[in-house]
């Protein structure tokens, strides 16, 4: 019973001991300085030396040494000497030191380890001392020690596995903490540091000039901090460490003395240098500062180098630069200087990874000329202009090029791919890249965000969530519901790090279509420790890059909370299904909305919205959960049964009913099917079952998430037409596929995923029913206002937003009532104008994008690339269908081309030979239905409804995600 008490004491007492702010108390008592408010804000031994002087520093060392020794001795009261629990006590001490005491705990560990295992401590100290004397690199020695001491523990105590594991855990924890807190040794000794401490600080920092190394010679090979050396230098160092060619360079921080560097570099006619600005805040997402500061080329002597450095530094205070910062609300900071080997340019120029003029599409814009890049950016010479498109698939990549000139096309394609890859590296943020080619190597001279193209808005995901042209009323309800639930998820994970994020800005309307804020979502996912493309991975099956382990570790508690929500999803939904949704839907069904007055209808609407708020939570989490589980367990799409999904269930029922009807009417005219069925008892039974089906699934519509679109119950003509077409054709055979699925594939894995898919289907049913009830409530309210003359035309209510509807019901806003006709007409006019735009870009930039351009033709060798969403191949004639107003005759030779797919489009796929959609992924409605009935489908084919024409013959491959245009390109 003694050891368990020991464990409890260690796990409670050691973190508290580690968090005890002895250093802060000592420093404040002797100097009246609060370490948390000066320098880096760390409360560390080095900070005590720096801000308090030698005596304060020595006392700080003794206080922290006492903590480490005390933790080990405390452990020995309960456990044998040298046990692994002594290292666990140090781990607990370090955790308290970091989380409470705002320090790394290095001194604690060093002295605690000396008491724990003196032999290992001697060996590690010996090697560390030699390494530091030779290398003069704190970083190498610091992280080297973290590798050495677990290694020595393993060598000297090879049979003590718990001790080895504890040593590895302690080293890993220390390494992680080193990456999370600023290094106090980076504080300049010449700035605020106590004079008596400067010599020691300079030695420990490695600032000993030996002809090759000294503080002022920071190179681009190192990891640089933009807050010290500016964004330009920090970005180039990062790009260089990624492996891209960047000319060798050195950086002078604002406080550094350039004299020793100028003596070392020794520029000459044969080895000229270029001196560039790297101001703090330059080349950032807030401001580019393009052309505001000096760049000096062809520096060929030490004297010229010293003069160029002074000239670049002085340019920070030029009137135009000062005014630029004031105009953009930027604080005055300081100028770092970047010195690089000058590239002897054969060709050079700039590249924009996105078009800054059109602010849409994915064209890469390149400007190039023979000679120096300064010609291009100076604006004094007109460069050659090129447009390029990078098409990348799983197995290959290609670059299409528009434009010709003196610059070799192979080089321009190389530049285009460079811009494409750098944008990817920066999580999709458009990049302005300066480049140069010396005849052998394509050099990166600069990369910065294109500030005018932020934020980036994407339609890729939004087009599946809420497709089509959107009425104001629909958007005023959907946006707060969706953004609010996403904000709840993000806040759950981020906690305090969510402060300052406006989740209402995650979505907006452009051209009356929904767009998601790719910049904000990417930033949020990165803060969560997840790749920036996480949402696209979960909703569209996109590739996922590796997340940053540091941020993932930091967000583990929040991610754990989200995982807990996922694990309890089934239990939570069943509870709400029986206690909230079923009673709510029953109450709504019993109300006679045609006899409710406006105030009662508003109460009903608010009641539905409250249910929808809870339903939205499940409508987001259930599909994401199903997608995540499917990805983790690698369950193929074809192994998933989507029969619980309402549209799939409705199609199965409709198909079965059509088969029964064919047995009743062996011969029939399509226009007379329903009249003929009325003439026999068997036919009457079919019609009764058809009405029951319409009653069961009448809440579905062409666009399930858009309440402005009539439901099947209101407009049954499309279902009747599809019923007749099913009677004319052959019923799709899905039984064979189901039999195969029951034989092959891991049943446990599929069951683990299938349960989530079934929940997703039930959530879709509940959510769709609630949206239908919401629509019918607004239609009832509109009918009252049409009779009273408040509204003039059917559908007018959907051109108001919900706040305006509420104010009209309350009746206190006389000004709104007076201007209502003009307001509705203005919104209707804008809606009609936007509706006439056939093609809208998948990506737009900024908050006021221009009128959309026609999409670029992104195919080579007559092949269009998309996402393979349903396997198989099919060849046929194109039928472009932009809406469901007029249903065409469809057969197995028809390849449907649609802008998007929602539940209302699903019946068309029963008889089509294949599907091509402009947006969507493997998890969209069309993909699910296509797989259910064995129809090949390719989603995300950009501009398909514009590029393809009725009658054009195509061949599609739903496995590889390609559409091949045959030689017969003329429409019939």
PDB file of N, CA and C in Angstrom, residues 328-406:
ATOM      1  N   UNK A 328      -1.583  51.591 -44.502  1.00  0.00           N
ATOM      2  CA  UNK A 328      -2.054  50.228 -44.249  1.00  0.00           C
ATOM      3  C   UNK A 328      -2.134  49.898 -42.775  1.00  0.00           C
ATOM      4  N   UNK A 329      -1.954  50.908 -41.949  1.00  0.00           N
ATOM      5  CA  UNK A 329      -2.075  50.703 -40.515  1.00  0.00           C
ATOM      6  C   UNK A 329      -1.013  49.809 -39.931  1.00  0.00           C
ATOM      7  N   UNK A 330       0.189  49.800 -40.542  1.00  0.00           N
ATOM      8  CA  UNK A 330       1.280  48.952 -40.061  1.00  0.00           C
ATOM      9  C   UNK A 330       2.139  49.717 -39.070  1.00  0.00           C
ATOM     10  N   UNK A 331       2.558  49.026 -38.039  1.00  0.00           N
ATOM     11  CA  UNK A 331       3.433  49.658 -37.054  1.00  0.00           C
ATOM     12  C   UNK A 331       4.849  49.788 -37.605  1.00  0.00           C
ATOM     13  N   UNK A 332       5.523  50.863 -37.240  1.00  0.00           N
ATOM     14  CA  UNK A 332       6.935  50.995 -37.596  1.00  0.00           C
ATOM     15  C   UNK A 332       7.726  49.952 -36.822  1.00  0.00           C
ATOM     16  N   UNK A 333       8.634  49.283 -37.523  1.00  0.00           N
ATOM     17  CA  UNK A 333       9.411  48.231 -36.862  1.00  0.00           C
ATOM     18  C   UNK A 333      10.892  48.437 -37.158  1.00  0.00           C
ATOM     19  N   UNK A 334      11.470  47.585 -37.973  1.00  0.00           N
ATOM     20  CA  UNK A 334      12.902  47.689 -38.247  1.00  0.00           C
ATOM     21  C   UNK A 334      13.204  47.001 -39.562  1.00  0.00           C
ATOM     22  N   UNK A 335      14.430  47.227 -40.052  1.00  0.00           N
ATOM     23  CA  UNK A 335      14.867  46.691 -41.339  1.00  0.00           C
ATOM     24  C   UNK A 335      16.003  45.687 -41.145  1.00  0.00           C
ATOM     25  N   UNK A 336      15.748  44.438 -41.485  1.00  0.00           N
ATOM     26  CA  UNK A 336      16.827  43.466 -41.620  1.00  0.00           C
ATOM     27  C   UNK A 336      17.324  43.535 -43.054  1.00  0.00           C
ATOM     28  N   UNK A 337      18.547  43.097 -43.276  1.00  0.00           N
ATOM     29  CA  UNK A 337      19.152  43.175 -44.614  1.00  0.00           C
ATOM     30  C   UNK A 337      19.557  41.772 -45.055  1.00  0.00           C
ATOM     31  N   UNK A 338      19.214  41.458 -46.292  1.00  0.00           N
ATOM     32  CA  UNK A 338      19.523  40.157 -46.876  1.00  0.00           C
ATOM     33  C   UNK A 338      20.606  40.334 -47.937  1.00  0.00           C
ATOM     34  N   UNK A 339      21.709  39.618 -47.785  1.00  0.00           N
ATOM     35  CA  UNK A 339      22.814  39.673 -48.759  1.00  0.00           C
ATOM     36  C   UNK A 339      22.914  38.300 -49.424  1.00  0.00           C
ATOM     37  N   UNK A 340      22.823  38.259 -50.753  1.00  0.00           N
ATOM     38  CA  UNK A 340      22.851  36.986 -51.471  1.00  0.00           C
ATOM     39  C   UNK A 340      23.843  37.026 -52.619  1.00  0.00           C
ATOM     40  N   UNK A 341      24.328  35.848 -52.987  1.00  0.00           N
ATOM     41  CA  UNK A 341      25.110  35.735 -54.209  1.00  0.00           C
ATOM     42  C   UNK A 341      24.211  36.077 -55.390  1.00  0.00           C
ATOM     43  N   UNK A 342      24.704  36.900 -56.288  1.00  0.00           N
ATOM     44  CA  UNK A 342      23.877  37.350 -57.400  1.00  0.00           C
ATOM     45  C   UNK A 342      23.869  36.312 -58.508  1.00  0.00           C
ATOM     46  N   UNK A 343      22.655  35.984 -58.958  1.00  0.00           N
ATOM     47  CA  UNK A 343      22.498  35.023 -60.046  1.00  0.00           C
ATOM     48  C   UNK A 343      22.775  35.724 -61.374  1.00  0.00           C
ATOM     49  N   UNK A 344      23.588  35.081 -62.203  1.00  0.00           N
ATOM     50  CA  UNK A 344      23.859  35.621 -63.540  1.00  0.00           C
ATOM     51  C   UNK A 344      22.727  35.184 -64.466  1.00  0.00           C
ATOM     52  N   UNK A 345      21.712  36.025 -64.562  1.00  0.00           N
ATOM     53  CA  UNK A 345      20.443  35.623 -65.176  1.00  0.00           C
ATOM     54  C   UNK A 345      20.529  35.546 -66.693  1.00  0.00           C
ATOM     55  N   UNK A 346      20.075  34.418 -67.221  1.00  0.00           N
ATOM     56  CA  UNK A 346      19.846  34.287 -68.661  1.00  0.00           C
ATOM     57  C   UNK A 346      18.399  34.666 -68.960  1.00  0.00           C
ATOM     58  N   UNK A 347      17.483  34.142 -68.148  1.00  0.00           N
ATOM     59  CA  UNK A 347      16.070  34.527 -68.209  1.00  0.00           C
ATOM     60  C   UNK A 347      15.592  34.726 -66.766  1.00  0.00           C
ATOM     61  N   UNK A 348      14.606  35.584 -66.593  1.00  0.00           N
ATOM     62  CA  UNK A 348      14.085  35.817 -65.251  1.00  0.00           C
ATOM     63  C   UNK A 348      12.697  36.429 -65.354  1.00  0.00           C
ATOM     64  N   UNK A 349      12.039  36.523 -64.217  1.00  0.00           N
ATOM     65  CA  UNK A 349      10.702  37.107 -64.227  1.00  0.00           C
ATOM     66  C   UNK A 349       9.966  36.855 -62.941  1.00  0.00           C
ATOM     67  N   UNK A 350       8.655  36.977 -63.000  1.00  0.00           N
ATOM     68  CA  UNK A 350       7.786  36.742 -61.855  1.00  0.00           C
ATOM     69  C   UNK A 350       6.705  35.752 -62.263  1.00  0.00           C
ATOM     70  N   UNK A 351       6.138  35.095 -61.281  1.00  0.00           N
ATOM     71  CA  UNK A 351       5.033  34.169 -61.522  1.00  0.00           C
ATOM     72  C   UNK A 351       4.002  34.348 -60.417  1.00  0.00           C
ATOM     73  N   UNK A 352       2.742  34.428 -60.823  1.00  0.00           N
ATOM     74  CA  UNK A 352       1.641  34.468 -59.873  1.00  0.00           C
ATOM     75  C   UNK A 352       0.936  33.122 -59.934  1.00  0.00           C
ATOM     76  N   UNK A 353       0.848  32.448 -58.786  1.00  0.00           N
ATOM     77  CA  UNK A 353       0.220  31.125 -58.803  1.00  0.00           C
ATOM     78  C   UNK A 353      -1.277  31.196 -59.060  1.00  0.00           C
ATOM     79  N   UNK A 354      -1.856  32.388 -58.962  1.00  0.00           N
ATOM     80  CA  UNK A 354      -3.259  32.636 -59.344  1.00  0.00           C
ATOM     81  C   UNK A 354      -3.329  33.988 -60.045  1.00  0.00           C
ATOM     82  N   UNK A 355      -4.284  34.135 -60.911  1.00  0.00           N
ATOM     83  CA  UNK A 355      -4.404  35.351 -61.701  1.00  0.00           C
ATOM     84  C   UNK A 355      -4.920  36.499 -60.829  1.00  0.00           C
ATOM     85  N   UNK A 356      -4.091  37.529 -60.575  1.00  0.00           N
ATOM     86  CA  UNK A 356      -4.534  38.621 -59.691  1.00  0.00           C
ATOM     87  C   UNK A 356      -5.507  39.585 -60.366  1.00  0.00           C
ATOM     88  N   UNK A 357      -5.682  39.460 -61.678  1.00  0.00           N
ATOM     89  CA  UNK A 357      -6.575  40.373 -62.396  1.00  0.00           C
ATOM     90  C   UNK A 357      -7.991  39.801 -62.462  1.00  0.00           C
ATOM     91  N   UNK A 358      -8.127  38.587 -62.978  1.00  0.00           N
ATOM     92  CA  UNK A 358      -9.457  37.989 -63.093  1.00  0.00           C
ATOM     93  C   UNK A 358      -9.992  37.559 -61.738  1.00  0.00           C
ATOM     94  N   UNK A 359      -9.086  37.280 -60.779  1.00  0.00           N
ATOM     95  CA  UNK A 359      -9.462  36.879 -59.426  1.00  0.00           C
ATOM     96  C   UNK A 359     -10.365  35.654 -59.412  1.00  0.00           C
ATOM     97  N   UNK A 360     -10.113  34.730 -60.303  1.00  0.00           N
ATOM     98  CA  UNK A 360     -10.864  33.485 -60.347  1.00  0.00           C
ATOM     99  C   UNK A 360     -10.095  32.477 -61.190  1.00  0.00           C
ATOM    100  N   UNK A 361     -10.519  31.231 -61.083  1.00  0.00           N
ATOM    101  CA  UNK A 361      -9.862  30.191 -61.870  1.00  0.00           C
ATOM    102  C   UNK A 361      -8.522  29.796 -61.304  1.00  0.00           C
ATOM    103  N   UNK A 362      -7.814  28.914 -62.028  1.00  0.00           N
ATOM    104  CA  UNK A 362      -6.539  28.411 -61.525  1.00  0.00           C
ATOM    105  C   UNK A 362      -5.418  28.582 -62.547  1.00  0.00           C
ATOM    106  N   UNK A 363      -5.509  29.623 -63.349  1.00  0.00           N
ATOM    107  CA  UNK A 363      -4.418  29.923 -64.272  1.00  0.00           C
ATOM    108  C   UNK A 363      -3.225  30.485 -63.511  1.00  0.00           C
ATOM    109  N   UNK A 364      -2.035  30.047 -63.886  1.00  0.00           N
ATOM    110  CA  UNK A 364      -0.792  30.593 -63.350  1.00  0.00           C
ATOM    111  C   UNK A 364      -0.284  31.630 -64.345  1.00  0.00           C
ATOM    112  N   UNK A 365      -0.036  32.843 -63.883  1.00  0.00           N
ATOM    113  CA  UNK A 365       0.381  33.934 -64.753  1.00  0.00           C
ATOM    114  C   UNK A 365       1.897  34.118 -64.612  1.00  0.00           C
ATOM    115  N   UNK A 366       2.579  34.108 -65.737  1.00  0.00           N
ATOM    116  CA  UNK A 366       4.045  34.218 -65.727  1.00  0.00           C
ATOM    117  C   UNK A 366       4.462  35.366 -66.639  1.00  0.00           C
ATOM    118  N   UNK A 367       5.344  36.224 -66.141  1.00  0.00           N
ATOM    119  CA  UNK A 367       5.953  37.275 -66.949  1.00  0.00           C
ATOM    120  C   UNK A 367       7.455  37.037 -66.959  1.00  0.00           C
ATOM    121  N   UNK A 368       8.045  37.114 -68.148  1.00  0.00           N
ATOM    122  CA  UNK A 368       9.457  36.728 -68.268  1.00  0.00           C
ATOM    123  C   UNK A 368      10.140  37.551 -69.349  1.00  0.00           C
ATOM    124  N   UNK A 369      11.470  37.673 -69.197  1.00  0.00           N
ATOM    125  CA  UNK A 369      12.321  38.358 -70.164  1.00  0.00           C
ATOM    126  C   UNK A 369      13.730  37.782 -70.077  1.00  0.00           C
ATOM    127  N   UNK A 370      14.483  37.901 -71.138  1.00  0.00           N
ATOM    128  CA  UNK A 370      15.917  37.598 -71.004  1.00  0.00           C
ATOM    129  C   UNK A 370      16.568  38.621 -70.077  1.00  0.00           C
ATOM    130  N   UNK A 371      17.496  38.158 -69.238  1.00  0.00           N
ATOM    131  CA  UNK A 371      18.243  39.077 -68.384  1.00  0.00           C
ATOM    132  C   UNK A 371      17.736  39.119 -66.960  1.00  0.00           C
ATOM    133  N   UNK A 372      17.959  40.268 -66.291  1.00  0.00           N
ATOM    134  CA  UNK A 372      17.716  40.423 -64.860  1.00  0.00           C
ATOM    135  C   UNK A 372      16.228  40.526 -64.538  1.00  0.00           C
ATOM    136  N   UNK A 373      15.801  40.004 -63.352  1.00  0.00           N
ATOM    137  CA  UNK A 373      14.399  40.109 -62.952  1.00  0.00           C
ATOM    138  C   UNK A 373      13.965  41.529 -62.632  1.00  0.00           C
ATOM    139  N   UNK A 374      14.924  42.420 -62.368  1.00  0.00           N
ATOM    140  CA  UNK A 374      14.547  43.800 -62.048  1.00  0.00           C
ATOM    141  C   UNK A 374      13.858  44.476 -63.226  1.00  0.00           C
ATOM    142  N   UNK A 375      14.140  44.010 -64.450  1.00  0.00           N
ATOM    143  CA  UNK A 375      13.465  44.577 -65.621  1.00  0.00           C
ATOM    144  C   UNK A 375      11.961  44.349 -65.545  1.00  0.00           C
ATOM    145  N   UNK A 376      11.592  43.154 -65.061  1.00  0.00           N
ATOM    146  CA  UNK A 376      10.174  42.799 -65.021  1.00  0.00           C
ATOM    147  C   UNK A 376       9.445  43.589 -63.946  1.00  0.00           C
ATOM    148  N   UNK A 377      10.017  43.624 -62.736  1.00  0.00           N
ATOM    149  CA  UNK A 377       9.315  44.272 -61.624  1.00  0.00           C
ATOM    150  C   UNK A 377       9.427  45.792 -61.670  1.00  0.00           C
ATOM    151  N   UNK A 378      10.366  46.319 -62.457  1.00  0.00           N
ATOM    152  CA  UNK A 378      10.539  47.771 -62.500  1.00  0.00           C
ATOM    153  C   UNK A 378       9.397  48.465 -63.203  1.00  0.00           C
ATOM    154  N   UNK A 379       8.730  47.766 -64.123  1.00  0.00           N
ATOM    155  CA  UNK A 379       7.645  48.373 -64.887  1.00  0.00           C
ATOM    156  C   UNK A 379       8.112  49.210 -66.058  1.00  0.00           C
ATOM    157  N   UNK A 380       9.433  49.217 -66.329  1.00  0.00           N
ATOM    158  CA  UNK A 380       9.968  50.026 -67.417  1.00  0.00           C
ATOM    159  C   UNK A 380      10.060  49.257 -68.730  1.00  0.00           C
ATOM    160  N   UNK A 381       9.918  47.952 -68.660  1.00  0.00           N
ATOM    161  CA  UNK A 381       9.990  47.111 -69.852  1.00  0.00           C
ATOM    162  C   UNK A 381       8.775  46.197 -69.868  1.00  0.00           C
ATOM    163  N   UNK A 382       8.179  46.011 -71.038  1.00  0.00           N
ATOM    164  CA  UNK A 382       7.026  45.118 -71.149  1.00  0.00           C
ATOM    165  C   UNK A 382       7.506  43.681 -71.314  1.00  0.00           C
ATOM    166  N   UNK A 383       7.236  42.820 -70.329  1.00  0.00           N
ATOM    167  CA  UNK A 383       7.709  41.436 -70.419  1.00  0.00           C
ATOM    168  C   UNK A 383       6.787  40.590 -71.282  1.00  0.00           C
ATOM    169  N   UNK A 384       7.263  39.417 -71.612  1.00  0.00           N
ATOM    170  CA  UNK A 384       6.416  38.425 -72.279  1.00  0.00           C
ATOM    171  C   UNK A 384       5.467  37.826 -71.243  1.00  0.00           C
ATOM    172  N   UNK A 385       4.228  37.569 -71.651  1.00  0.00           N
ATOM    173  CA  UNK A 385       3.228  37.067 -70.712  1.00  0.00           C
ATOM    174  C   UNK A 385       2.750  35.690 -71.139  1.00  0.00           C
ATOM    175  N   UNK A 386       2.586  34.836 -70.143  1.00  0.00           N
ATOM    176  CA  UNK A 386       2.150  33.463 -70.385  1.00  0.00           C
ATOM    177  C   UNK A 386       1.078  33.097 -69.351  1.00  0.00           C
ATOM    178  N   UNK A 387       0.183  32.215 -69.764  1.00  0.00           N
ATOM    179  CA  UNK A 387      -0.789  31.598 -68.847  1.00  0.00           C
ATOM    180  C   UNK A 387      -0.541  30.095 -68.881  1.00  0.00           C
ATOM    181  N   UNK A 388      -0.516  29.498 -67.697  1.00  0.00           N
ATOM    182  CA  UNK A 388      -0.244  28.064 -67.617  1.00  0.00           C
ATOM    183  C   UNK A 388      -1.253  27.401 -66.689  1.00  0.00           C
ATOM    184  N   UNK A 389      -1.510  26.135 -66.960  1.00  0.00           N
ATOM    185  CA  UNK A 389      -2.404  25.332 -66.125  1.00  0.00           C
ATOM    186  C   UNK A 389      -1.701  24.027 -65.800  1.00  0.00           C
ATOM    187  N   UNK A 390      -1.613  23.722 -64.519  1.00  0.00           N
ATOM    188  CA  UNK A 390      -1.004  22.465 -64.087  1.00  0.00           C
ATOM    189  C   UNK A 390      -2.128  21.463 -63.835  1.00  0.00           C
ATOM    190  N   UNK A 391      -2.061  20.347 -64.517  1.00  0.00           N
ATOM    191  CA  UNK A 391      -3.045  19.270 -64.352  1.00  0.00           C
ATOM    192  C   UNK A 391      -2.321  18.109 -63.701  1.00  0.00           C
ATOM    193  N   UNK A 392      -2.684  17.825 -62.467  1.00  0.00           N
ATOM    194  CA  UNK A 392      -1.989  16.781 -61.707  1.00  0.00           C
ATOM    195  C   UNK A 392      -2.976  15.702 -61.322  1.00  0.00           C
ATOM    196  N   UNK A 393      -2.638  14.460 -61.649  1.00  0.00           N
ATOM    197  CA  UNK A 393      -3.436  13.309 -61.253  1.00  0.00           C
ATOM    198  C   UNK A 393      -2.596  12.429 -60.341  1.00  0.00           C
ATOM    199  N   UNK A 394      -3.159  11.280 -59.960  1.00  0.00           N
ATOM    200  CA  UNK A 394      -2.419  10.396 -59.066  1.00  0.00           C
ATOM    201  C   UNK A 394      -1.148   9.880 -59.712  1.00  0.00           C
ATOM    202  N   UNK A 395      -1.180   9.692 -61.024  1.00  0.00           N
ATOM    203  CA  UNK A 395      -0.058   9.031 -61.696  1.00  0.00           C
ATOM    204  C   UNK A 395       0.789   9.953 -62.553  1.00  0.00           C
ATOM    205  N   UNK A 396       0.319  11.144 -62.827  1.00  0.00           N
ATOM    206  CA  UNK A 396       1.074  11.996 -63.752  1.00  0.00           C
ATOM    207  C   UNK A 396       0.723  13.459 -63.524  1.00  0.00           C
ATOM    208  N   UNK A 397       1.514  14.317 -64.137  1.00  0.00           N
ATOM    209  CA  UNK A 397       1.231  15.754 -64.106  1.00  0.00           C
ATOM    210  C   UNK A 397       1.625  16.338 -65.458  1.00  0.00           C
ATOM    211  N   UNK A 398       0.901  17.344 -65.867  1.00  0.00           N
ATOM    212  CA  UNK A 398       1.176  17.996 -67.147  1.00  0.00           C
ATOM    213  C   UNK A 398       0.926  19.486 -66.994  1.00  0.00           C
ATOM    214  N   UNK A 399       1.586  20.278 -67.846  1.00  0.00           N
ATOM    215  CA  UNK A 399       1.427  21.730 -67.834  1.00  0.00           C
ATOM    216  C   UNK A 399       0.968  22.173 -69.212  1.00  0.00           C
ATOM    217  N   UNK A 400      -0.190  22.828 -69.246  1.00  0.00           N
ATOM    218  CA  UNK A 400      -0.659  23.431 -70.493  1.00  0.00           C
ATOM    219  C   UNK A 400      -0.233  24.890 -70.516  1.00  0.00           C
ATOM    220  N   UNK A 401       0.149  25.366 -71.689  1.00  0.00           N
ATOM    221  CA  UNK A 401       0.736  26.699 -71.795  1.00  0.00           C
ATOM    222  C   UNK A 401       0.017  27.510 -72.859  1.00  0.00           C
ATOM    223  N   UNK A 402      -0.251  28.771 -72.526  1.00  0.00           N
ATOM    224  CA  UNK A 402      -0.800  29.724 -73.477  1.00  0.00           C
ATOM    225  C   UNK A 402       0.178  30.889 -73.595  1.00  0.00           C
ATOM    226  N   UNK A 403       0.611  31.206 -74.824  1.00  0.00           N
ATOM    227  CA  UNK A 403       1.538  32.302 -75.046  1.00  0.00           C
ATOM    228  C   UNK A 403       2.860  31.821 -75.625  1.00  0.00           C
ATOM    229  N   UNK A 404       3.493  32.676 -76.423  1.00  0.00           N
ATOM    230  CA  UNK A 404       4.782  32.343 -77.043  1.00  0.00           C
ATOM    231  C   UNK A 404       5.697  33.555 -76.965  1.00  0.00           C
ATOM    232  N   UNK A 405       7.002  33.292 -77.008  1.00  0.00           N
ATOM    233  CA  UNK A 405       7.977  34.377 -76.967  1.00  0.00           C
ATOM    234  C   UNK A 405       9.383  33.840 -77.066  1.00  0.00           C
ATOM    235  N   UNK A 406      10.342  34.655 -76.645  1.00  0.00           N
ATOM    236  CA  UNK A 406      11.752  34.275 -76.743  1.00  0.00           C
ATOM    237  C   UNK A 406      12.174  33.319 -75.637  1.00  0.00           C
TER     238      UNK A 406
END
